[in-house]
């Protein structure tokens, strides 16, 4: 979006934000900014050129983010509704349509979260929660389509988002729990394909399992502290019982460096994805 005010030209997409927004987003942002300037100058009797370039640019940026944030908050519930519709489609056996609907919902949720995350002074909990829920529905659709590597890869990518974002709340922990359970279940299927006599493969597999189970254990305990229950907790417990030998706690050993998952688990995710990619079971472009 390019804004011109009395000789000043600001390209907020190219220079200030480094991302491309939808035409609708640009239209809404443009309308909000134009309305503000119209009202502001009408009531304050200030000419455009008297504001100065710095103030003009600051106001434009503020209103731009406000407009995008408002639009994203309106779109969020609609994205969740589409995600739930995709899960209903899976229940009725319509895998192809569920893939399409859940994929579109995930793309919109990702855009909403990125907008909020790039606006560094905003709270992103709602947007991140929406992303995890939309992502889960697409993972389920990929599993139903037996796209195991795609489903595993997308699970890891989604689980990396809270590490980048730094948000913590119960619904986000719950969303992570579901994805850790699903990714570990898929991993069990994928690992059957690898020759265990290869030392390099064995090392990668051992570390991947350790990372997966240790992170599952971490999130499981967080939810237990909040008296969480339900089927997913039972599934998690069974997996933890099966792989109890691989759990690192309270710190996770990442190639000799002890990482505290409650502080920053990005090193865990980076090595997990790197080793998975080395085995050919992780794709950076998963999910479309």
Coordinates of C-alpha atoms in Angstrom, one line a residue:
X1 CA 0.0 0.0 0.0
X2 CA 1.4 3.4 -1.0
X3 CA 0.2 6.5 0.9
X4 CA 0.8 10.0 -0.4
X5 CA 0.2 13.1 1.7
X6 CA 1.4 16.5 0.5
X7 CA 4.4 15.2 -1.4
X8 CA 5.3 12.5 1.1
X9 CA 5.1 9.0 -0.3
X10 CA 5.3 5.9 1.9
X11 CA 5.4 2.4 0.6
X12 CA 4.4 0.5 3.7
X13 CA 4.5 -2.9 2.1
X14 CA 8.0 -2.8 0.6
X15 CA 10.0 -0.8 3.1
X16 CA 8.3 -0.9 6.5
X17 CA 6.6 -4.3 6.7
X18 CA 8.3 -6.6 4.2
X19 CA 5.2 -8.6 3.6
X20 CA 2.3 -8.7 1.1
X21 CA -1.2 -8.2 2.3
X22 CA -4.4 -9.1 0.5
X23 CA -6.2 -6.5 -1.6
X24 CA -9.0 -6.4 1.0
X25 CA -6.5 -5.7 3.8
X26 CA -5.1 -2.8 1.8
X27 CA -8.5 -1.4 1.0
X28 CA -9.6 -1.5 4.6
X29 CA -6.3 0.1 5.8
X30 CA -6.5 2.8 3.2
X31 CA -10.1 3.7 4.1
X32 CA -9.3 3.8 7.8
X33 CA -6.3 6.1 7.3
X34 CA -8.2 8.4 4.9
X35 CA -11.1 8.7 7.3
X36 CA -8.8 9.5 10.2
X37 CA -6.9 12.2 8.3
X38 CA -10.1 13.7 7.0
X39 CA -11.6 14.0 10.5
X40 CA -8.3 15.0 12.2
X41 CA -7.6 18.0 9.9
X42 CA -11.3 19.1 9.9
X43 CA -11.4 19.4 13.7
X44 CA -7.9 20.6 14.4
X45 CA -7.5 23.1 11.5
X46 CA -4.1 21.8 10.7
X47 CA -2.7 21.6 7.2
X48 CA -1.1 18.5 5.9
X49 CA 2.3 20.1 5.4
X50 CA 2.3 21.4 9.0
X51 CA 2.5 17.9 10.5
X52 CA 5.9 17.2 9.2
X53 CA 7.1 14.0 7.6
X54 CA 8.0 12.2 10.8
X55 CA 4.6 12.7 12.5
X56 CA 2.7 11.9 9.3
X57 CA 4.6 8.6 8.9
X58 CA 4.0 7.6 12.5
X59 CA 0.3 8.2 12.2
X60 CA 0.0 6.3 9.0
X61 CA 1.8 3.3 10.5
X62 CA -0.3 3.3 13.7
X63 CA -3.6 3.5 11.7
X64 CA -2.4 0.8 9.3
X65 CA -1.7 -1.6 12.1
X66 CA -5.0 -0.8 13.8
X67 CA -7.0 -1.4 10.6
X68 CA -5.3 -4.7 9.9
X69 CA -5.7 -5.8 13.5
X70 CA -9.4 -5.0 13.4
X71 CA -9.9 -6.9 10.2
X72 CA -8.0 -9.9 11.5
X73 CA -10.0 -10.1 14.7
X74 CA -13.2 -10.1 12.6
X75 CA -11.8 -12.9 10.4
X76 CA -10.6 -15.1 13.3
X77 CA -13.9 -16.7 14.3
X78 CA -14.7 -17.3 10.7
X79 CA -11.4 -19.2 10.3
X80 CA -12.2 -21.4 13.3
X81 CA -15.6 -22.1 11.9
X82 CA -14.1 -23.3 8.6
X83 CA -11.6 -25.5 10.5
X84 CA -14.5 -27.1 12.4
X85 CA -16.4 -27.6 9.2
X86 CA -13.3 -29.4 7.8
X87 CA -13.3 -31.8 10.7
X88 CA -17.0 -32.5 10.2
X89 CA -16.1 -33.3 6.5
X90 CA -13.5 -35.8 7.7
X91 CA -16.1 -37.4 10.0
X92 CA -18.4 -37.9 6.9
X93 CA -15.5 -39.3 4.8
X94 CA -15.0 -36.3 2.5
X95 CA -11.2 -36.1 2.7
X96 CA -10.6 -34.2 -0.5
X97 CA -12.9 -31.3 0.4
X98 CA -11.7 -31.4 4.0
X99 CA -8.1 -30.9 2.7
X100 CA -9.2 -27.9 0.6
X101 CA -11.3 -26.2 3.3
X102 CA -8.7 -26.8 6.1
X103 CA -5.9 -25.7 3.9
X104 CA -7.6 -22.4 3.1
X105 CA -8.4 -21.9 6.8
X106 CA -4.8 -22.5 7.7
X107 CA -3.5 -20.0 5.1
X108 CA -5.8 -17.3 6.5
X109 CA -4.9 -18.2 10.1
X110 CA -1.2 -18.0 9.2
X111 CA -1.7 -14.6 7.7
X112 CA -3.7 -13.3 10.7
X113 CA -1.0 -14.5 13.1
X114 CA 1.9 -13.1 11.0
X115 CA 0.1 -9.7 10.9
X116 CA -0.2 -9.7 14.7
X117 CA 3.3 -11.0 15.2
X118 CA 4.9 -8.4 12.9
X119 CA 3.0 -5.6 14.9
X120 CA 5.5 -6.2 17.7
X121 CA 3.5 -4.2 20.3
X122 CA 0.3 -6.3 20.1
X123 CA -0.8 -9.3 22.0
X124 CA -0.8 -12.4 19.8
X125 CA -2.4 -15.0 22.0
X126 CA -5.8 -15.1 20.2
X127 CA -4.1 -15.2 16.7
X128 CA -1.7 -17.9 17.8
X129 CA -4.5 -20.0 19.3
X130 CA -6.4 -19.6 16.0
X131 CA -3.4 -20.7 14.0
X132 CA -2.9 -23.9 16.1
X133 CA -6.5 -24.9 15.9
X134 CA -6.7 -24.3 12.1
X135 CA -3.4 -26.1 11.7
X136 CA -4.6 -29.1 13.7
X137 CA -7.6 -29.5 11.4
X138 CA -5.3 -29.5 8.3
X139 CA -3.0 -32.0 10.0
X140 CA -6.0 -34.3 10.6
X141 CA -7.0 -34.0 7.0
X142 CA -3.4 -34.8 5.8
X143 CA -3.5 -37.9 8.1
X144 CA -6.8 -39.0 6.7
X145 CA -5.3 -38.7 3.2
X146 CA -2.3 -40.7 4.4
X147 CA 0.1 -37.9 3.6
X148 CA 2.3 -38.8 6.6
X149 CA 5.4 -36.7 5.9
X150 CA 3.3 -33.6 5.1
X151 CA 1.3 -34.1 8.3
X152 CA 4.4 -34.6 10.4
X153 CA 6.2 -31.7 8.9
X154 CA 3.2 -29.3 9.3
X155 CA 2.9 -30.4 13.0
X156 CA 6.5 -29.4 13.6
X157 CA 6.2 -26.1 11.8
X158 CA 3.1 -25.3 13.9
X159 CA 4.8 -26.3 17.1
X160 CA 7.7 -23.9 16.2
X161 CA 5.3 -21.0 16.1
X162 CA 4.8 -20.7 19.9
X163 CA 8.5 -20.9 20.4
X164 CA 9.0 -17.9 18.1
X165 CA 6.0 -16.1 19.5
X166 CA 6.7 -16.7 23.2
X167 CA 3.0 -16.8 24.2
X168 CA 1.9 -19.0 27.0
X169 CA -1.7 -19.8 28.0
X170 CA -3.8 -22.9 28.6
X171 CA -5.5 -23.1 25.1
X172 CA -2.1 -22.8 23.4
X173 CA -0.7 -25.5 25.6
X174 CA -3.7 -27.6 24.7
X175 CA -3.1 -27.0 21.0
X176 CA 0.5 -27.9 21.3
X177 CA -0.4 -31.1 23.2
X178 CA -2.6 -32.3 20.4
X179 CA 0.1 -31.6 17.8
X180 CA 2.8 -33.3 19.9
X181 CA 0.6 -36.4 20.3
X182 CA -0.2 -36.5 16.5
X183 CA 3.4 -35.9 15.4
X184 CA 4.7 -38.7 17.7
X185 CA 2.0 -41.1 16.4
X186 CA 3.0 -40.3 12.8
X187 CA 6.7 -40.7 13.7
X188 CA 6.0 -44.2 14.9
X189 CA 4.8 -45.1 11.4
X190 CA 7.6 -43.3 9.6
X191 CA 10.4 -44.8 11.6
X192 CA 9.5 -48.3 10.6
X193 CA 10.9 -47.4 7.1
X194 CA 14.5 -46.8 8.3
X195 CA 17.3 -49.3 8.4
X196 CA 18.3 -49.5 12.1
X197 CA 21.8 -50.9 11.3
X198 CA 22.9 -47.5 10.0
X199 CA 24.7 -45.7 12.9
X200 CA 23.8 -42.2 11.6
X201 CA 20.1 -43.1 11.2
X202 CA 20.0 -44.6 14.7
X203 CA 21.5 -41.4 16.2
X204 CA 19.0 -39.2 14.3
X205 CA 16.1 -41.4 15.4
X206 CA 17.2 -41.5 19.0
X207 CA 17.4 -37.7 19.2
X208 CA 14.2 -37.1 17.4
X209 CA 12.3 -39.4 19.7
X210 CA 13.9 -37.8 22.8
X211 CA 12.9 -34.3 21.6
X212 CA 9.4 -35.3 20.8
X213 CA 8.7 -37.2 24.0
X214 CA 10.5 -34.6 26.2
X215 CA 8.4 -31.8 24.8
X216 CA 5.3 -33.8 25.1
X217 CA 6.1 -34.5 28.8
X218 CA 6.7 -30.8 29.4
X219 CA 3.4 -29.7 27.9
X220 CA 1.6 -32.6 29.6
X221 CA 2.8 -31.5 33.0
X222 CA 1.8 -27.9 32.3
X223 CA -1.7 -29.0 31.5
X224 CA -1.8 -31.3 34.5
X225 CA -1.0 -28.4 36.8
X226 CA -4.1 -26.7 35.3
X227 CA -6.3 -29.7 36.0
X228 CA -6.7 -30.4 32.3
X229 CA -8.3 -33.7 31.4
X230 CA -9.9 -35.4 28.4
X231 CA -9.1 -38.0 25.7
X232 CA -6.0 -36.2 24.5
X233 CA -4.4 -36.4 28.0
X234 CA -5.0 -40.1 28.0
X235 CA -3.4 -40.5 24.6
X236 CA -0.4 -38.4 25.8
X237 CA -0.1 -40.5 29.0
X238 CA 0.0 -43.7 27.0
X239 CA 2.7 -42.4 24.7
X240 CA 4.7 -41.1 27.6
X241 CA 4.5 -44.5 29.4
X242 CA 5.7 -46.2 26.2
X243 CA 8.6 -43.9 25.7
X244 CA 9.5 -43.0 29.3
X245 CA 13.1 -44.1 28.7
X246 CA 13.6 -41.2 26.3
X247 CA 12.3 -38.3 28.4
X248 CA 14.8 -35.6 29.3
X249 CA 13.5 -33.4 32.2
X250 CA 13.6 -30.7 33.4
X251 CA 16.2 -29.8 30.8
X252 CA 16.6 -31.3 27.3
X253 CA 20.0 -32.2 26.0
X254 CA 20.5 -30.6 22.6
X255 CA 23.9 -31.8 21.4
X256 CA 25.5 -31.2 24.8
X257 CA 23.7 -28.0 25.5
X258 CA 21.0 -28.2 28.2
X259 CA 17.8 -26.4 27.1
X260 CA 15.0 -25.4 29.5
X261 CA 11.7 -25.7 27.5
X262 CA 9.9 -23.3 29.8
X263 CA 12.3 -20.5 28.8
X264 CA 13.1 -21.1 25.1
X265 CA 12.8 -24.4 23.2
X266 CA 13.7 -23.0 19.8
X267 CA 17.0 -25.0 19.9
X268 CA 15.0 -28.2 20.4
X269 CA 12.8 -27.5 17.5
X270 CA 15.7 -26.5 15.2
X271 CA 17.6 -29.7 15.8
X272 CA 14.4 -31.8 15.7
X273 CA 13.5 -30.4 12.3
X274 CA 17.1 -30.6 11.0
X275 CA 17.5 -34.3 11.9
X276 CA 14.0 -35.0 10.6
X277 CA 15.0 -33.4 7.3
X278 CA 18.2 -35.4 7.2
X279 CA 16.0 -38.5 7.3
X280 CA 13.7 -37.2 4.6
X281 CA 10.6 -36.9 6.8
X282 CA 10.5 -33.1 7.1
X283 CA 9.5 -30.7 4.4
X284 CA 9.8 -26.9 5.0
X285 CA 6.9 -26.2 2.6
X286 CA 4.4 -28.6 4.2
X287 CA 0.8 -27.5 4.4
X288 CA 0.8 -25.7 1.1

